[in-house]
C-alpha positions as a Python dict, from the first residue, in 0.01 Angstrom:
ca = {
    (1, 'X'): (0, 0, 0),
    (2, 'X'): (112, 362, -25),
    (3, 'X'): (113, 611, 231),
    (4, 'X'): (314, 800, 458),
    (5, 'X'): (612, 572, 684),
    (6, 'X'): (791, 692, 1022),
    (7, 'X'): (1101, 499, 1066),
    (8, 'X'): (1369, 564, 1293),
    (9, 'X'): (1428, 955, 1261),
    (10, 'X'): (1298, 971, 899),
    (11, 'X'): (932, 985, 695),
    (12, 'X'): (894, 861, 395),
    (13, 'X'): (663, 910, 130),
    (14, 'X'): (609, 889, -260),
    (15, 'X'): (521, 1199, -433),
    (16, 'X'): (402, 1223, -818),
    (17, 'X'): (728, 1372, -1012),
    (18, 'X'): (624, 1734, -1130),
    (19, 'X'): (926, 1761, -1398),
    (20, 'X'): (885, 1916, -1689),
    (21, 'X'): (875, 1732, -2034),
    (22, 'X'): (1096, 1818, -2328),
    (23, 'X'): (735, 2034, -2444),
    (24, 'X'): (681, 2216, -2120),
    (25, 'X'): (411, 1971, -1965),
    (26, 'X'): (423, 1844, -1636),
    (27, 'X'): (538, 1532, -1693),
    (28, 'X'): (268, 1253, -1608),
    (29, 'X'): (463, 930, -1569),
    (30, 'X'): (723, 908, -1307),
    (31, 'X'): (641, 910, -946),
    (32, 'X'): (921, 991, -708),
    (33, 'X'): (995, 769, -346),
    (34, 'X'): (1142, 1055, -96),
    (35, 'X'): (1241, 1058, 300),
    (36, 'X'): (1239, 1373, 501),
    (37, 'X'): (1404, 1382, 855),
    (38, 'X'): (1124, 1417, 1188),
    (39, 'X'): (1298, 1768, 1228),
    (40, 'X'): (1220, 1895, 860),
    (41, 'X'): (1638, 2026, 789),
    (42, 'X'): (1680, 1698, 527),
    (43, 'X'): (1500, 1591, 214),
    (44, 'X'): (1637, 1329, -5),
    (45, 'X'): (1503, 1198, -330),
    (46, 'X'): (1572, 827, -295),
    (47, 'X'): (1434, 658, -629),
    (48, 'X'): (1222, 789, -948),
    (49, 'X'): (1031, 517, -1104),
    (50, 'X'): (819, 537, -1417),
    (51, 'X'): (494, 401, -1264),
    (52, 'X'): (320, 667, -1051),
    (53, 'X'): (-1, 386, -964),
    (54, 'X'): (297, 153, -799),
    (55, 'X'): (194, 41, -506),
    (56, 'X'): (507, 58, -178),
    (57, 'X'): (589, -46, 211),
    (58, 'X'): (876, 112, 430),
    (59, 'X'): (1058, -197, 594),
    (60, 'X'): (1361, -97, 862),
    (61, 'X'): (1599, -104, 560),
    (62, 'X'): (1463, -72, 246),
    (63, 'X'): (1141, 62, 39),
    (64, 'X'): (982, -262, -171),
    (65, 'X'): (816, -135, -470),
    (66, 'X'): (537, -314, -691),
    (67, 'X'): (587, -174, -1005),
    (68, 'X'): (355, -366, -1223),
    (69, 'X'): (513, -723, -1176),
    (70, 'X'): (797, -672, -1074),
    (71, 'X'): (919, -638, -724),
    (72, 'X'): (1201, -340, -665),
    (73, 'X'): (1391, -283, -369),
    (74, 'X'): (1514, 49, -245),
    (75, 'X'): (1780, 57, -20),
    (76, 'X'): (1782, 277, 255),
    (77, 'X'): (2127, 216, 417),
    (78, 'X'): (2311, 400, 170),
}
């Protein structure tokens, strides 16, 4: 499921990617998979992936993505 995660001293989240395309559009695709720290001074992108209905759960060490059939694995201990 998607939603909103508190682990350890971070939150994460996916939010729908608001780049532009090459024609000026708001580009409809990619959906990006962030973390922002409980005190609000640290936002990292983690992962961009070209599937913004992907479903998601926050584990301890890792996001695990379902993006259409396939099963990605974000790592968080980087």
């Amino acid at each position: 499921k998607s939603g909103i995660y508190v682990r350890g001293n971070w939150i994460y989240f996916a939010s729908p990617n608001t780049d532009k395309t090459k024609s000026g559009e708001v580009n409809k695709k990619y959906l990006d998979f962030f973390r922002v720290s409980l005190d609000g001074k640290k936002t990292e992108l983690l992962y961009t992936i070209a599937n913004r209905s992907a479903d998601f759960f926050v584990t301890d060490n890792s996001i695990l993505v379902l993006d259409g059939g396939a099963l990605k694995k974000i790592d968080l201990n980087k």
